[in-house]
Short mmCIF file of the C-alpha atoms (twelve columns), coordinates in Angstrom:
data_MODEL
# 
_entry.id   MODEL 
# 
loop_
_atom_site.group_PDB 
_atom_site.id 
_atom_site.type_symbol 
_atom_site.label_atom_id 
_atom_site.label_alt_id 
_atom_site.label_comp_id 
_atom_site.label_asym_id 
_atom_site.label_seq_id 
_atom_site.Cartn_x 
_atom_site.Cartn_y 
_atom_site.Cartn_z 
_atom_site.pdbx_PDB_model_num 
ATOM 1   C CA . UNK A 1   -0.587  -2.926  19.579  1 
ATOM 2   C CA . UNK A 2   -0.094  -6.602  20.124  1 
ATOM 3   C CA . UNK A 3   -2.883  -7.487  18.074  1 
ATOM 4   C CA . UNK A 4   -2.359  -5.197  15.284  1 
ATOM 5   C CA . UNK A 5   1.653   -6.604  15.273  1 
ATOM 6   C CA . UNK A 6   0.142   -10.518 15.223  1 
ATOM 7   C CA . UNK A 7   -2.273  -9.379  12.013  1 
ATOM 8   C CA . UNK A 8   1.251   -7.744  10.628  1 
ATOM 9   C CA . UNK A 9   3.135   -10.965 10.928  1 
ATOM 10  C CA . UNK A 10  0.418   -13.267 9.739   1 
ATOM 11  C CA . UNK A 11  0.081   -11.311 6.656   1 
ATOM 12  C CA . UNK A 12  3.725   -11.727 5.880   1 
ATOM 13  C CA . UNK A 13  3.520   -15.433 6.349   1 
ATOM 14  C CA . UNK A 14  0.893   -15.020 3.992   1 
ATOM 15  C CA . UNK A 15  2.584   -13.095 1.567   1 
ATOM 16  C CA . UNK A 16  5.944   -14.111 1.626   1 
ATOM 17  C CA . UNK A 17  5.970   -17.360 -0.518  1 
ATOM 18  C CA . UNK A 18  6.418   -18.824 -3.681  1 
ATOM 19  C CA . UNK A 19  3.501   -18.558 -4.835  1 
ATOM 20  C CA . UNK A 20  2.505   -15.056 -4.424  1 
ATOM 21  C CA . UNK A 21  6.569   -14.351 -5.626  1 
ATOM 22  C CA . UNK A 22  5.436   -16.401 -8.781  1 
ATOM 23  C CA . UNK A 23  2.127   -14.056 -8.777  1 
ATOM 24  C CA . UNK A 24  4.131   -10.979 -8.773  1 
ATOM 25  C CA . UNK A 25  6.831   -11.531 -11.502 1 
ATOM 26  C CA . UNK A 26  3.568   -11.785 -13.716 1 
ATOM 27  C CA . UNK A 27  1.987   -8.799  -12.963 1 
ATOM 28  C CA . UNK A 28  4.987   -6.496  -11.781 1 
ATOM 29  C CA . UNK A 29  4.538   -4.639  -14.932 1 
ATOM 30  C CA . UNK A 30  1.445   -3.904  -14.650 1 
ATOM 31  C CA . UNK A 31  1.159   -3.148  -10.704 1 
ATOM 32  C CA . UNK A 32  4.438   -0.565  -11.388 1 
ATOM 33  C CA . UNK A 33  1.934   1.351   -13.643 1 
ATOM 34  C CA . UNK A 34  -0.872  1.228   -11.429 1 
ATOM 35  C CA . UNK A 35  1.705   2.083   -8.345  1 
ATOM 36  C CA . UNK A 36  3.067   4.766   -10.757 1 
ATOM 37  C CA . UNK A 37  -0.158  6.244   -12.133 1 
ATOM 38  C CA . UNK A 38  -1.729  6.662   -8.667  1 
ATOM 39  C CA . UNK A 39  1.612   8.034   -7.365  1 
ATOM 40  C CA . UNK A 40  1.444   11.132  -8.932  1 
ATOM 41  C CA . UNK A 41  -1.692  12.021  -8.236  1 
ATOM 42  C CA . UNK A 42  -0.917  12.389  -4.758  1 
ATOM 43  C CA . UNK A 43  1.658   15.520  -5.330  1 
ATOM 44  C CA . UNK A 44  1.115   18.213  -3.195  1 
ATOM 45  C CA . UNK A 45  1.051   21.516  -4.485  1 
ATOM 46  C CA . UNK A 46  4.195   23.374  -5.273  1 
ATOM 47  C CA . UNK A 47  6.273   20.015  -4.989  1 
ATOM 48  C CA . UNK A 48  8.708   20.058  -7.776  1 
ATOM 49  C CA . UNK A 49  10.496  16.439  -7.139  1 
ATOM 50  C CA . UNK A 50  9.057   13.648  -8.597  1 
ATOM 51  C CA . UNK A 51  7.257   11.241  -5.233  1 
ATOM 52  C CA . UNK A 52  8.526   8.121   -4.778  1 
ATOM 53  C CA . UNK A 53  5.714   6.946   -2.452  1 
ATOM 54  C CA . UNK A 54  1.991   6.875   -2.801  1 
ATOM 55  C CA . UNK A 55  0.338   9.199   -0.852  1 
ATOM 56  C CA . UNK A 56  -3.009  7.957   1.426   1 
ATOM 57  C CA . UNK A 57  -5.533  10.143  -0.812  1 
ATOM 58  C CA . UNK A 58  -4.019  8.846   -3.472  1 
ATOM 59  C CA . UNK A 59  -4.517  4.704   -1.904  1 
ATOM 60  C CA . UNK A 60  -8.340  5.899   -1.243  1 
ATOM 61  C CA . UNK A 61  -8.811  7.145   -4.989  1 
ATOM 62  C CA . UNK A 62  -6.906  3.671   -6.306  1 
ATOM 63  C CA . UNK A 63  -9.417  1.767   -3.638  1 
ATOM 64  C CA . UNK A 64  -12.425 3.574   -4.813  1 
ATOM 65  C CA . UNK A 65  -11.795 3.334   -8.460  1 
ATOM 66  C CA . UNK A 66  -11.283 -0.327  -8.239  1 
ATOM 67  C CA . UNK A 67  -14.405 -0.587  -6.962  1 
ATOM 68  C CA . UNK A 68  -13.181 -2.313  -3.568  1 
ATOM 69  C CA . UNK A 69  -15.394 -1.029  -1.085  1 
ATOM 70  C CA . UNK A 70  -18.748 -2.928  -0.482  1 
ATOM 71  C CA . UNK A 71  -20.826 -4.637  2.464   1 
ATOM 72  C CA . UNK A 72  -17.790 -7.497  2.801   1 
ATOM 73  C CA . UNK A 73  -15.089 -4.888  2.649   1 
ATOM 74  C CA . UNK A 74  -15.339 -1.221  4.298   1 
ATOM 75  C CA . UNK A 75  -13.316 2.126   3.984   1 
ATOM 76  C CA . UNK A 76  -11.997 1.630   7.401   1 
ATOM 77  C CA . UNK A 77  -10.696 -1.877  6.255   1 
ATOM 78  C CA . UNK A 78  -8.853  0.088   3.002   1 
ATOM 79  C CA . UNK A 79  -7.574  2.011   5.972   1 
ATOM 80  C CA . UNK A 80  -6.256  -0.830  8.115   1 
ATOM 81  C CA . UNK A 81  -4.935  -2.708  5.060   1 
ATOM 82  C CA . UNK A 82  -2.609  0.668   4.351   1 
ATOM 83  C CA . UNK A 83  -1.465  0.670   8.215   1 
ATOM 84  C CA . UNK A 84  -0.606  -3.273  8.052   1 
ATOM 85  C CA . UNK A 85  1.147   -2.445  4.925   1 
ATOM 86  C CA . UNK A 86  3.724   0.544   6.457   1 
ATOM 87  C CA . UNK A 87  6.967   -0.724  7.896   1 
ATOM 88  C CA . UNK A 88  7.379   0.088   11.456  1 
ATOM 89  C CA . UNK A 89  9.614   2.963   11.644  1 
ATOM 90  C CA . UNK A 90  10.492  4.948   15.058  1 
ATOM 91  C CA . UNK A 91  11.431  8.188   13.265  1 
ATOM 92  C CA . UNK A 92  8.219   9.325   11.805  1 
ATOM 93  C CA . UNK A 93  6.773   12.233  13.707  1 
ATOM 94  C CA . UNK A 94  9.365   14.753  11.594  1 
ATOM 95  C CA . UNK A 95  7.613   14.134  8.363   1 
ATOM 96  C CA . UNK A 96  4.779   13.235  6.599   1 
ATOM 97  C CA . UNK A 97  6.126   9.691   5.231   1 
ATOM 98  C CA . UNK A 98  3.968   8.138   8.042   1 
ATOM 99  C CA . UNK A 99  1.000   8.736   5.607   1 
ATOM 100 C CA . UNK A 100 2.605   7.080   2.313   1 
ATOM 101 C CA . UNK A 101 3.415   4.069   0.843   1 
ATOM 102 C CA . UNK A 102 6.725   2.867   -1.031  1 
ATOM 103 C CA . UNK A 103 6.484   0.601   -3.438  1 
ATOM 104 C CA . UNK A 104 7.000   -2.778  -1.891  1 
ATOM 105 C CA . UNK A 105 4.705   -1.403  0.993   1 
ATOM 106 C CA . UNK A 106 2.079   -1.059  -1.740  1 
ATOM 107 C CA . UNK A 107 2.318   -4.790  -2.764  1 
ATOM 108 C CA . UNK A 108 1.730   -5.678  0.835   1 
ATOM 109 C CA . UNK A 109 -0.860  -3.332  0.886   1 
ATOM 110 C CA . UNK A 110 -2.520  -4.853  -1.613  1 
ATOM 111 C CA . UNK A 111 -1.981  -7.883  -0.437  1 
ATOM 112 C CA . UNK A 112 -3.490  -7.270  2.353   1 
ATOM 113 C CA . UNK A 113 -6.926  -6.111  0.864   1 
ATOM 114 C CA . UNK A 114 -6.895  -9.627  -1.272  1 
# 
């Protein structure tokens, strides 16, 4: 807990500057169509509304695709980098939102596998 909520906050520090604001405004085109493209493969079948969020599956596919995982960087690290990117929420037992990303939690997700 307390060591998982210290990696959370150093991340942000990380993430949260200039810079990486700078980094973004070039690229937000671009990382809305990635964010987009993977988002709907994660629809479940027989859902009719259009997701918002980026399901976990569909985060694995986008990891695997982009060739992320090797010897420095393992599929349990693409998993860790998706949990340090969800906000903390108390509320999500009820639903299965616990297991997707919204779009600025994909930035930090990403952020946190750079």
């Amino acid at each position: 807990g307390e060591h998982v909520l210290r990696q959370r906050a150093e991340l942000h520090t990380e993430l949260f500057t200039e810079r990486c604001s700078q980094m973004f405004e070039e690229y937000v085109d671009l990382l809305r169509a990635v964010f987009n493209h993977y988002r709907s493969l994660g629809k479940r079948p027989g859902e009719r509304k259009k997701k918002k969020t980026l399901a976990f599956s569909s985060w694995l596919q986008l990891m695997k695709d982009a060739q992320v995982v090797d010897d420095g960087f393992t599929q349990r690290d693409v998993g860790h980098a998706f949990s340090l990117a969800k906000e903390v929420r108390c509320d999500e037992t009820t639903s299965m939102r616990h297991m997707e990303l919204s779009w600025s939690e994909f930035l930090v997700g990403l952020g946190a596998i750079v």
